[in-house]
Amino acid sequence: MFLSLGLLSASVIAAQIVLMQVLSYVQWHHFAYLVISIAMLGFGAAGTCLAIFRKKLVKNHLAILPFLAYLAGATFYVALRLSQTELLAFDLYHLFVDDWQYARLLFIIFSFFLPFFISALFIGLIFTVYVEDINSLYFVNLVGSGLGGAFALIMISLLPPWKAFWIISALLGVSGLILTNAHKKPEIYSIILLLLLMVSFETIQPLEIRPSQYKSLSKTLNLPEARIVEQNQGILGTTQIIESPVLRNAPGLSYNYKGEIPAGKAVFSNADFVGTIPRFSHGKNNPMQYTTMALPYSLADIDSVLVLNAGSGYFASHALVQGARGVVATEINPHLAEIMINHIKFPSESLPGNPVLQVMKIGARSFLENTQNKFDLIILPFPDAFGGSAGLYAMQENYLMTIEGIKKAFNILKPGGLMAVSCWMDYPPRVSLKVISTIVEMLRSTGVKDPENYMMAIRGWATITFMVGNRPVVSESVSDAIQFCDSLSFDPLLMPGLQQGRRNDYNELSDTSFFTLIDNLVAGKTDSIYTAYPFHVKPATDDKPYFNQFIQWRAFPFLLEFFGKEQLPFLELGYLVLIVTTIMVTLLSIILILLPLTIIKAKRRGRLQVLIYFAALGMGFMFIEVILIQRFVLFLGHPVISATFVICTMLVLSGLGSFLAGKYMLKRIHLTYVLSGIVVVNLLLMVLLEPIINASIGQPLLIRLLIGFLIILIPSFLMGIPFPVGLRLLSENNNSQVPWAWGINGCLSVVAAPLSMLIAVESGYLFVMLTAAAAYTIALLANLYLLRSSRAHPE
């Protein structure tokens, strides 16, 4: 029983982590909040099912338990297969233009809900039947879950995540096989045969996941003779290289370029375009010299360059061909780093002086915290995709493009050094305005009172390049920049003393309000723009690191009227999808968890306080879990690592707290102390979490994992106590209310995961932590009422 329970628990957590990677590949984000909600929906509904059908399930548990394990394995595998069929495949881009997509999204949620529900029913039934060993069983369940997270990372580092799913399905079948009595040989042979058939089917006709037709990989594979020439799998995703004789990339190339652009290879990570492998040689015909991104090299002799989040190495190779003698490129994805190391090769005669390219396999913020070097030029990555991303990255944390992030980069410039960031022209202007507002706010935070004297910007037909230095721009640099623009038909956008008439000569904009917005942002007239402009262009911060989130709810009616129902979602699709999924999982949690409980009669006395207590626990726990995942993206460098670490660590530590609480038979008075401790600890986290992360972000990964464990240790341990102790005390005094307590806790846990993301986007992670502390305070007050009531009305 222990072995089967541990194996199934590990498989369920592994399925959550792998599903996050599958969603990252098929769609545009890991959707950790959605996967957590689906899993919690399954566990909550399983609790309701146990409450209603407890007698029948317990009576036949020996036959039911193996069957549940087999069914869980089969439904996980079938759910993934069905999600990729032409009839049921879901695409975010179509959500608001095709009503059928709502049904498809609901089906995807429900199809993955089923295996989580069945698995939770397996776990809950074991806990119910073998209640005398609940402490040991619960401990095995939580330890197995923690090991499942580590197992998931191993699998996705070796296999594409969709191929790992059938392994998880097989392991679930094995967990059922362990419980099958040895004398039932026909049943054992049948299950082994089914497992062999599944493995054979996967070998003969392996499942190949199709990313959205609108993802860069899908569109590139439509090119003539396009083929995947290299593919690597790692914890951070699937990296692929595509080759095609017509594949050429020269972002923002000047109309004045007369040469030929050589065909190249494109690099993709989780089906998103990262860049091309540069094949350009040193010389005047290099297309890189005909882009706005070449501006810094036309103004000064640049010796040392830092390229942050370098991807496939476009900006790194650009620095080399422009004459830089030392280039440092940071890239946290080891496969992308290896591509730079192995593929960026130049003939020795093309680059005299033996330039050095140093590739660092580390996240940008970690490098900035750890380096002692100074640089002449620091290049930030493009913050958005060509043609826009329809707001699909609105929910994706970007800690480099926050005020704090670019300030870290700015502080390691040499005297007179430059920092450059380029972005695509978008309309209505959003990305470009947020870039300039971030730079201006960063400069003001360093004490610069006249940011316009420290900045330059030029624009072409497709790109804008912004530059900022730690010294005022001199007139010679302005003259050189204007000459550079005239030679390549670019337009100066921001420069000290720039004449207004020079801004619109070559690449004419019919709507010149863009220039007014830029001028007002630089001049510090930000309040009116932040308030009146229909899009959110206020800088991102480490508290709200959502650079690509632009929608403002107060402007929603105007945007809806101006752009129309079918066009608006393409401006901010990611945020709208979050709202849609929040509504869907909320309705499902009510239908699958709460409504079935209405058939169970419970005593009325104290029922409201009981429901408030368990609702607050569900809300508070999930708020803290989701927000720690978000914050640890900065700390650990990647969403998948962050989600795996936080989920597994919190499960194990809270399980340990539950185990010890059961062993020592804590009373309701003890819950008062525990809940008070949780409130205090979370308030301390609000104050100390950011300083601790900032102070240790530059440490090696193993040290950061240890520090992260210590951060999570006390709150997770304490948060594992109130729920099981509350249920035990409730069962002793008012057993009929236990199903309701379980159900309301599960329902609020489901809703809290996406809701915490909505609050984080609008108000920041500190407010989410404060809300979590408030939730546990409400639970504390409800517990005090129940304590007083139990003393006044002893059973």
mmCIF file of N, CA and C in Angstrom, residues 462-572:
data_model
loop_
_atom_site.group_PDB
_atom_site.id
_atom_site.type_symbol
_atom_site.label_atom_id
_atom_site.label_comp_id
_atom_site.label_asym_id
_atom_site.label_seq_id
_atom_site.Cartn_x
_atom_site.Cartn_y
_atom_site.Cartn_z
ATOM 1 N N ALA A 462 10.731 49.540 -39.270
ATOM 2 C CA ALA A 462 10.252 48.421 -38.446
ATOM 3 C C ALA A 462 10.746 48.468 -37.014
ATOM 4 N N THR A 463 11.867 49.109 -36.736
ATOM 5 C CA THR A 463 12.459 49.040 -35.397
ATOM 6 C C THR A 463 12.769 50.428 -34.849
ATOM 7 N N ILE A 464 12.832 50.488 -33.536
ATOM 8 C CA ILE A 464 13.317 51.663 -32.816
ATOM 9 C C ILE A 464 14.449 51.198 -31.920
ATOM 10 N N THR A 465 15.534 51.934 -31.898
ATOM 11 C CA THR A 465 16.647 51.639 -30.993
ATOM 12 C C THR A 465 16.803 52.800 -30.023
ATOM 13 N N PHE A 466 16.709 52.491 -28.735
ATOM 14 C CA PHE A 466 16.904 53.473 -27.671
ATOM 15 C C PHE A 466 18.289 53.280 -27.071
ATOM 16 N N MET A 467 18.945 54.384 -26.756
ATOM 17 C CA MET A 467 20.244 54.326 -26.094
ATOM 18 C C MET A 467 20.226 55.264 -24.896
ATOM 19 N N VAL A 468 20.873 54.842 -23.831
ATOM 20 C CA VAL A 468 21.009 55.680 -22.651
ATOM 21 C C VAL A 468 22.424 55.517 -22.121
ATOM 22 N N GLY A 469 23.036 56.623 -21.712
ATOM 23 C CA GLY A 469 24.393 56.587 -21.178
ATOM 24 C C GLY A 469 24.457 57.163 -19.789
ATOM 25 N N ASN A 470 25.586 56.966 -19.129
ATOM 26 C CA ASN A 470 25.749 57.508 -17.781
ATOM 27 C C ASN A 470 26.408 58.885 -17.791
ATOM 28 N N ARG A 471 26.563 59.447 -18.988
ATOM 29 C CA ARG A 471 27.022 60.826 -19.137
ATOM 30 C C ARG A 471 26.132 61.534 -20.143
ATOM 31 N N PRO A 472 25.986 62.858 -20.035
ATOM 32 C CA PRO A 472 25.152 63.580 -21.003
ATOM 33 C C PRO A 472 25.663 63.395 -22.427
ATOM 34 N N VAL A 473 24.744 63.373 -23.372
ATOM 35 C CA VAL A 473 25.075 63.231 -24.786
ATOM 36 C C VAL A 473 25.738 64.512 -25.280
ATOM 37 N N VAL A 474 26.880 64.396 -25.950
ATOM 38 C CA VAL A 474 27.599 65.565 -26.464
ATOM 39 C C VAL A 474 27.139 65.863 -27.885
ATOM 40 N N SER A 475 27.405 67.082 -28.340
ATOM 41 C CA SER A 475 26.927 67.515 -29.660
ATOM 42 C C SER A 475 27.543 66.693 -30.780
ATOM 43 N N GLU A 476 28.789 66.239 -30.611
ATOM 44 C CA GLU A 476 29.424 65.420 -31.649
ATOM 45 C C GLU A 476 28.664 64.110 -31.847
ATOM 46 N N SER A 477 28.174 63.538 -30.774
ATOM 47 C CA SER A 477 27.410 62.296 -30.884
ATOM 48 C C SER A 477 26.093 62.529 -31.607
ATOM 49 N N VAL A 478 25.473 63.689 -31.341
ATOM 50 C CA VAL A 478 24.232 64.019 -32.034
ATOM 51 C C VAL A 478 24.484 64.144 -33.532
ATOM 52 N N SER A 479 25.553 64.827 -33.901
ATOM 53 C CA SER A 479 25.889 65.000 -35.325
ATOM 54 C C SER A 479 26.166 63.655 -35.981
ATOM 55 N N ASP A 480 26.917 62.807 -35.289
ATOM 56 C CA ASP A 480 27.221 61.484 -35.847
ATOM 57 C C ASP A 480 25.956 60.649 -36.010
ATOM 58 N N ALA A 481 25.040 60.747 -35.039
ATOM 59 C CA ALA A 481 23.802 59.968 -35.109
ATOM 60 C C ALA A 481 22.918 60.433 -36.260
ATOM 61 N N ILE A 482 22.833 61.745 -36.473
ATOM 62 C CA ILE A 482 22.033 62.268 -37.581
ATOM 63 C C ILE A 482 22.643 61.872 -38.915
ATOM 64 N N GLN A 483 23.961 61.893 -38.981
ATOM 65 C CA GLN A 483 24.635 61.460 -40.211
ATOM 66 C C GLN A 483 24.365 59.970 -40.461
ATOM 67 N N PHE A 484 24.389 59.173 -39.413
ATOM 68 C CA PHE A 484 24.095 57.746 -39.527
ATOM 69 C C PHE A 484 22.673 57.554 -40.063
ATOM 70 N N CYS A 485 21.726 58.326 -39.530
ATOM 71 C CA CYS A 485 20.332 58.212 -39.973
ATOM 72 C C CYS A 485 20.197 58.601 -41.452
ATOM 73 N N ASP A 486 20.826 59.707 -41.832
ATOM 74 C CA ASP A 486 20.715 60.160 -43.215
ATOM 75 C C ASP A 486 21.309 59.158 -44.198
ATOM 76 N N SER A 487 22.378 58.488 -43.780
ATOM 77 C CA SER A 487 23.028 57.547 -44.684
ATOM 78 C C SER A 487 22.209 56.280 -44.895
ATOM 79 N N LEU A 488 21.317 55.968 -43.941
ATOM 80 C CA LEU A 488 20.560 54.719 -44.016
ATOM 81 C C LEU A 488 19.044 54.946 -44.071
ATOM 82 N N SER A 489 18.638 56.189 -44.258
ATOM 83 C CA SER A 489 17.205 56.521 -44.336
ATOM 84 C C SER A 489 16.463 56.138 -43.059
ATOM 85 N N PHE A 490 17.075 56.416 -41.933
ATOM 86 C CA PHE A 490 16.416 56.296 -40.646
ATOM 87 C C PHE A 490 16.037 57.688 -40.159
ATOM 88 N N ASP A 491 15.168 57.757 -39.174
ATOM 89 C CA ASP A 491 14.735 59.047 -38.623
ATOM 90 C C ASP A 491 15.189 59.178 -37.179
ATOM 91 N N PRO A 492 15.822 60.305 -36.815
ATOM 92 C CA PRO A 492 16.127 60.543 -35.400
ATOM 93 C C PRO A 492 14.833 60.743 -34.617
ATOM 94 N N LEU A 493 14.767 60.171 -33.445
ATOM 95 C CA LEU A 493 13.551 60.250 -32.628
ATOM 96 C C LEU A 493 13.772 61.046 -31.354
ATOM 97 N N LEU A 494 14.876 60.768 -30.679
ATOM 98 C CA LEU A 494 15.205 61.480 -29.438
ATOM 99 C C LEU A 494 16.681 61.843 -29.445
ATOM 100 N N MET A 495 16.978 63.132 -29.327
ATOM 101 C CA MET A 495 18.359 63.607 -29.212
ATOM 102 C C MET A 495 18.312 65.013 -28.637
ATOM 103 N N PRO A 496 19.285 65.379 -27.819
ATOM 104 C CA PRO A 496 19.313 66.756 -27.315
ATOM 105 C C PRO A 496 19.370 67.755 -28.467
ATOM 106 N N GLY A 497 18.472 68.743 -28.447
ATOM 107 C CA GLY A 497 18.464 69.786 -29.457
ATOM 108 C C GLY A 497 17.894 69.375 -30.795
ATOM 109 N N LEU A 498 17.223 68.222 -30.864
ATOM 110 C CA LEU A 498 16.707 67.738 -32.137
ATOM 111 C C LEU A 498 15.552 68.614 -32.622
ATOM 112 N N GLN A 499 15.588 68.974 -33.903
ATOM 113 C CA GLN A 499 14.500 69.740 -34.505
ATOM 114 C C GLN A 499 13.315 68.817 -34.793
ATOM 115 N N GLN A 500 12.129 69.297 -34.475
ATOM 116 C CA GLN A 500 10.933 68.470 -34.641
ATOM 117 C C GLN A 500 10.746 68.015 -36.079
ATOM 118 N N GLY A 501 11.113 68.852 -37.039
ATOM 119 C CA GLY A 501 10.894 68.522 -38.434
ATOM 120 C C GLY A 501 11.727 67.362 -38.939
ATOM 121 N N ARG A 502 12.800 67.005 -38.217
ATOM 122 C CA ARG A 502 13.676 65.924 -38.653
ATOM 123 C C ARG A 502 13.154 64.533 -38.284
ATOM 124 N N ARG A 503 12.059 64.431 -37.566
ATOM 125 C CA ARG A 503 11.610 63.153 -37.030
ATOM 126 C C ARG A 503 10.830 62.299 -38.021
ATOM 127 N N ASN A 504 10.379 62.875 -39.103
ATOM 128 C CA ASN A 504 9.423 62.170 -39.957
ATOM 129 C C ASN A 504 9.785 62.288 -41.432
ATOM 130 N N ASP A 505 11.090 62.279 -41.743
ATOM 131 C CA ASP A 505 11.543 62.509 -43.113
ATOM 132 C C ASP A 505 11.466 61.253 -43.975
ATOM 133 N N TYR A 506 11.991 60.136 -43.463
ATOM 134 C CA TYR A 506 12.178 58.945 -44.297
ATOM 135 C C TYR A 506 11.075 57.901 -44.099
ATOM 136 N N ASN A 507 10.686 57.699 -42.874
ATOM 137 C CA ASN A 507 9.685 56.672 -42.554
ATOM 138 C C ASN A 507 8.477 57.385 -41.946
ATOM 139 N N GLU A 508 7.662 57.958 -42.804
ATOM 140 C CA GLU A 508 6.633 58.893 -42.380
ATOM 141 C C GLU A 508 5.510 58.196 -41.624
ATOM 142 N N LEU A 509 5.171 58.781 -40.489
ATOM 143 C CA LEU A 509 4.026 58.335 -39.702
ATOM 144 C C LEU A 509 2.877 59.298 -39.928
ATOM 145 N N SER A 510 1.719 58.765 -40.274
ATOM 146 C CA SER A 510 0.552 59.631 -40.463
ATOM 147 C C SER A 510 0.004 60.123 -39.134
ATOM 148 N N ASP A 511 0.173 59.318 -38.093
ATOM 149 C CA ASP A 511 -0.284 59.707 -36.753
ATOM 150 C C ASP A 511 0.925 60.191 -35.959
ATOM 151 N N THR A 512 1.086 61.488 -35.858
ATOM 152 C CA THR A 512 2.263 62.059 -35.181
ATOM 153 C C THR A 512 2.066 62.203 -33.676
ATOM 154 N N SER A 513 0.947 61.706 -33.141
ATOM 155 C CA SER A 513 0.752 61.773 -31.692
ATOM 156 C C SER A 513 1.795 60.927 -30.961
ATOM 157 N N PHE A 514 2.395 59.975 -31.667
ATOM 158 C CA PHE A 514 3.456 59.155 -31.074
ATOM 159 C C PHE A 514 4.596 60.032 -30.575
ATOM 160 N N PHE A 515 4.962 61.062 -31.354
ATOM 161 C CA PHE A 515 6.054 61.948 -30.958
ATOM 162 C C PHE A 515 5.685 62.742 -29.708
ATOM 163 N N THR A 516 4.430 63.170 -29.638
ATOM 164 C CA THR A 516 3.982 63.921 -28.462
ATOM 165 C C THR A 516 4.026 63.052 -27.214
ATOM 166 N N LEU A 517 3.603 61.805 -27.351
ATOM 167 C CA LEU A 517 3.643 60.891 -26.213
ATOM 168 C C LEU A 517 5.074 60.664 -25.733
ATOM 169 N N ILE A 518 5.988 60.460 -26.690
ATOM 170 C CA ILE A 518 7.395 60.271 -26.334
ATOM 171 C C ILE A 518 7.936 61.488 -25.603
ATOM 172 N N ASP A 519 7.678 62.674 -26.137
ATOM 173 C CA ASP A 519 8.187 63.909 -25.524
ATOM 174 C C ASP A 519 7.652 64.096 -24.115
ATOM 175 N N ASN A 520 6.361 63.820 -23.928
ATOM 176 C CA ASN A 520 5.769 63.992 -22.599
ATOM 177 C C ASN A 520 6.347 62.998 -21.594
ATOM 178 N N LEU A 521 6.602 61.763 -22.032
ATOM 179 C CA LEU A 521 7.207 60.776 -21.125
ATOM 180 C C LEU A 521 8.605 61.199 -20.714
ATOM 181 N N VAL A 522 9.383 61.682 -21.671
ATOM 182 C CA VAL A 522 10.748 62.099 -21.371
ATOM 183 C C VAL A 522 10.756 63.337 -20.479
ATOM 184 N N ALA A 523 9.796 64.232 -20.692
ATOM 185 C CA ALA A 523 9.739 65.475 -19.919
ATOM 186 C C ALA A 523 9.178 65.266 -18.517
ATOM 187 N N GLY A 524 8.735 64.069 -18.215
ATOM 188 C CA GLY A 524 8.218 63.794 -16.885
ATOM 189 C C GLY A 524 6.734 64.016 -16.729
ATOM 190 N N LYS A 525 6.036 64.266 -17.833
ATOM 191 C CA LYS A 525 4.579 64.445 -17.770
ATOM 192 C C LYS A 525 3.907 63.075 -17.856
ATOM 193 N N THR A 526 4.242 62.256 -16.905
ATOM 194 C CA THR A 526 3.843 60.846 -16.985
ATOM 195 C C THR A 526 2.467 60.575 -16.404
ATOM 196 N N ASP A 527 2.077 61.332 -15.378
ATOM 197 C CA ASP A 527 0.818 61.020 -14.695
ATOM 198 C C ASP A 527 -0.364 61.073 -15.648
ATOM 199 N N SER A 528 -0.385 62.088 -16.505
ATOM 200 C CA SER A 528 -1.509 62.220 -17.430
ATOM 201 C C SER A 528 -1.528 61.074 -18.434
ATOM 202 N N ILE A 529 -0.346 60.638 -18.890
ATOM 203 C CA ILE A 529 -0.284 59.532 -19.849
ATOM 204 C C ILE A 529 -0.670 58.226 -19.179
ATOM 205 N N TYR A 530 -0.122 57.983 -17.992
ATOM 206 C CA TYR A 530 -0.446 56.747 -17.290
ATOM 207 C C TYR A 530 -1.943 56.652 -17.003
ATOM 208 N N THR A 531 -2.580 57.822 -16.809
ATOM 209 C CA THR A 531 -4.004 57.832 -16.485
ATOM 210 C C THR A 531 -4.881 57.849 -17.727
ATOM 211 N N ALA A 532 -4.516 58.697 -18.694
ATOM 212 C CA ALA A 532 -5.405 58.937 -19.840
ATOM 213 C C ALA A 532 -5.177 57.987 -21.006
ATOM 214 N N TYR A 533 -3.940 57.508 -21.183
ATOM 215 C CA TYR A 533 -3.669 56.660 -22.343
ATOM 216 C C TYR A 533 -4.392 55.330 -22.170
ATOM 217 N N PRO A 534 -5.029 54.828 -23.229
ATOM 218 C CA PRO A 534 -5.846 53.608 -23.068
ATOM 219 C C PRO A 534 -5.063 52.340 -22.785
ATOM 220 N N PHE A 535 -3.738 52.387 -22.902
ATOM 221 C CA PHE A 535 -2.927 51.209 -22.621
ATOM 222 C C PHE A 535 -2.007 51.477 -21.436
ATOM 223 N N HIS A 536 -1.676 50.408 -20.744
ATOM 224 C CA HIS A 536 -0.826 50.482 -19.554
ATOM 225 C C HIS A 536 0.640 50.562 -19.990
ATOM 226 N N VAL A 537 1.217 51.758 -19.934
ATOM 227 C CA VAL A 537 2.612 51.945 -20.339
ATOM 228 C C VAL A 537 3.483 52.368 -19.161
ATOM 229 N N LYS A 538 2.943 52.258 -17.956
ATOM 230 C CA LYS A 538 3.742 52.513 -16.765
ATOM 231 C C LYS A 538 4.799 51.429 -16.637
ATOM 232 N N PRO A 539 6.027 51.765 -16.234
ATOM 233 C CA PRO A 539 7.109 50.768 -16.211
ATOM 234 C C PRO A 539 6.768 49.565 -15.342
ATOM 235 N N ALA A 540 7.280 48.416 -15.770
ATOM 236 C CA ALA A 540 7.194 47.214 -14.943
ATOM 237 C C ALA A 540 8.199 47.321 -13.804
ATOM 238 N N THR A 541 7.879 46.702 -12.692
ATOM 239 C CA THR A 541 8.780 46.664 -11.540
ATOM 240 C C THR A 541 8.926 45.219 -11.084
ATOM 241 N N ASP A 542 9.870 44.985 -10.189
ATOM 242 C CA ASP A 542 10.016 43.629 -9.656
ATOM 243 C C ASP A 542 8.768 43.192 -8.893
ATOM 244 N N ASP A 543 8.000 44.148 -8.397
ATOM 245 C CA ASP A 543 6.750 43.821 -7.718
ATOM 246 C C ASP A 543 5.679 43.408 -8.722
ATOM 247 N N LYS A 544 5.695 44.022 -9.907
ATOM 248 C CA LYS A 544 4.767 43.674 -10.994
ATOM 249 C C LYS A 544 5.576 43.519 -12.282
ATOM 250 N N PRO A 545 6.229 42.359 -12.470
ATOM 251 C CA PRO A 545 7.196 42.195 -13.561
ATOM 252 C C PRO A 545 6.580 41.791 -14.902
ATOM 253 N N TYR A 546 5.405 42.334 -15.205
ATOM 254 C CA TYR A 546 4.686 41.933 -16.420
ATOM 255 C C TYR A 546 4.842 43.028 -17.475
ATOM 256 N N PHE A 547 6.008 43.044 -18.124
ATOM 257 C CA PHE A 547 6.312 44.102 -19.082
ATOM 258 C C PHE A 547 5.299 44.128 -20.210
ATOM 259 N N ASN A 548 4.847 42.973 -20.673
ATOM 260 C CA ASN A 548 3.970 42.898 -21.840
ATOM 261 C C ASN A 548 2.483 42.931 -21.496
ATOM 262 N N GLN A 549 2.159 43.381 -20.283
ATOM 263 C CA GLN A 549 0.758 43.543 -19.920
ATOM 264 C C GLN A 549 0.392 45.007 -20.144
ATOM 265 N N PHE A 550 -0.563 45.268 -21.054
ATOM 266 C CA PHE A 550 -0.862 46.637 -21.456
ATOM 267 C C PHE A 550 -2.308 47.065 -21.223
ATOM 268 N N ILE A 551 -3.206 46.133 -21.017
ATOM 269 C CA ILE A 551 -4.617 46.507 -20.942
ATOM 270 C C ILE A 551 -4.916 47.274 -19.659
ATOM 271 N N GLN A 552 -5.760 48.301 -19.763
ATOM 272 C CA GLN A 552 -6.243 49.056 -18.611
ATOM 273 C C GLN A 552 -7.758 48.891 -18.574
ATOM 274 N N TRP A 553 -8.267 48.382 -17.453
ATOM 275 C CA TRP A 553 -9.691 48.050 -17.404
ATOM 276 C C TRP A 553 -10.590 49.268 -17.501
ATOM 277 N N ARG A 554 -10.133 50.418 -17.024
ATOM 278 C CA ARG A 554 -10.972 51.605 -17.132
ATOM 279 C C ARG A 554 -11.153 52.017 -18.586
ATOM 280 N N ALA A 555 -10.182 51.642 -19.450
ATOM 281 C CA ALA A 555 -10.272 52.003 -20.866
ATOM 282 C C ALA A 555 -10.909 50.902 -21.703
ATOM 283 N N PHE A 556 -11.327 49.822 -21.058
ATOM 284 C CA PHE A 556 -11.840 48.681 -21.813
ATOM 285 C C PHE A 556 -13.050 49.039 -22.675
ATOM 286 N N PRO A 557 -14.056 49.786 -22.161
ATOM 287 C CA PRO A 557 -15.199 50.138 -23.023
ATOM 288 C C PRO A 557 -14.767 50.925 -24.266
ATOM 289 N N PHE A 558 -13.827 51.876 -24.097
ATOM 290 C CA PHE A 558 -13.362 52.653 -25.246
ATOM 291 C C PHE A 558 -12.658 51.755 -26.259
ATOM 292 N N LEU A 559 -11.782 50.871 -25.781
ATOM 293 C CA LEU A 559 -11.052 49.973 -26.682
ATOM 294 C C LEU A 559 -12.007 49.032 -27.403
ATOM 295 N N LEU A 560 -13.006 48.554 -26.688
ATOM 296 C CA LEU A 560 -13.977 47.655 -27.291
ATOM 297 C C LEU A 560 -14.743 48.354 -28.410
ATOM 298 N N GLU A 561 -15.122 49.623 -28.162
ATOM 299 C CA GLU A 561 -15.852 50.372 -29.181
ATOM 300 C C GLU A 561 -14.955 50.727 -30.364
ATOM 301 N N PHE A 562 -13.692 51.084 -30.080
ATOM 302 C CA PHE A 562 -12.791 51.555 -31.132
ATOM 303 C C PHE A 562 -12.310 50.408 -32.022
ATOM 304 N N PHE A 563 -11.901 49.292 -31.402
ATOM 305 C CA PHE A 563 -11.309 48.191 -32.164
ATOM 306 C C PHE A 563 -12.327 47.112 -32.532
ATOM 307 N N GLY A 564 -13.413 47.050 -31.776
ATOM 308 C CA GLY A 564 -14.399 46.028 -32.060
ATOM 309 C C GLY A 564 -14.134 44.753 -31.278
ATOM 310 N N LYS A 565 -15.167 43.967 -31.123
ATOM 311 C CA LYS A 565 -15.101 42.745 -30.317
ATOM 312 C C LYS A 565 -14.063 41.762 -30.824
ATOM 313 N N GLU A 566 -13.939 41.642 -32.162
ATOM 314 C CA GLU A 566 -13.062 40.614 -32.722
ATOM 315 C C GLU A 566 -11.604 41.044 -32.775
ATOM 316 N N GLN A 567 -11.336 42.352 -32.744
ATOM 317 C CA GLN A 567 -9.963 42.825 -32.859
ATOM 318 C C GLN A 567 -9.298 43.045 -31.499
ATOM 319 N N LEU A 568 -10.072 43.457 -30.521
ATOM 320 C CA LEU A 568 -9.500 43.793 -29.216
ATOM 321 C C LEU A 568 -8.674 42.671 -28.593
ATOM 322 N N PRO A 569 -9.122 41.408 -28.616
ATOM 323 C CA PRO A 569 -8.342 40.348 -27.974
ATOM 324 C C PRO A 569 -6.915 40.230 -28.503
ATOM 325 N N PHE A 570 -6.692 40.630 -29.755
ATOM 326 C CA PHE A 570 -5.353 40.483 -30.315
ATOM 327 C C PHE A 570 -4.392 41.542 -29.784
ATOM 328 N N LEU A 571 -4.908 42.498 -29.018
ATOM 329 C CA LEU A 571 -4.044 43.470 -28.363
ATOM 330 C C LEU A 571 -3.611 42.980 -26.988
ATOM 331 N N GLU A 572 -4.400 42.136 -26.363
ATOM 332 C CA GLU A 572 -4.100 41.712 -24.987
ATOM 333 C C GLU A 572 -4.689 40.350 -24.712
#
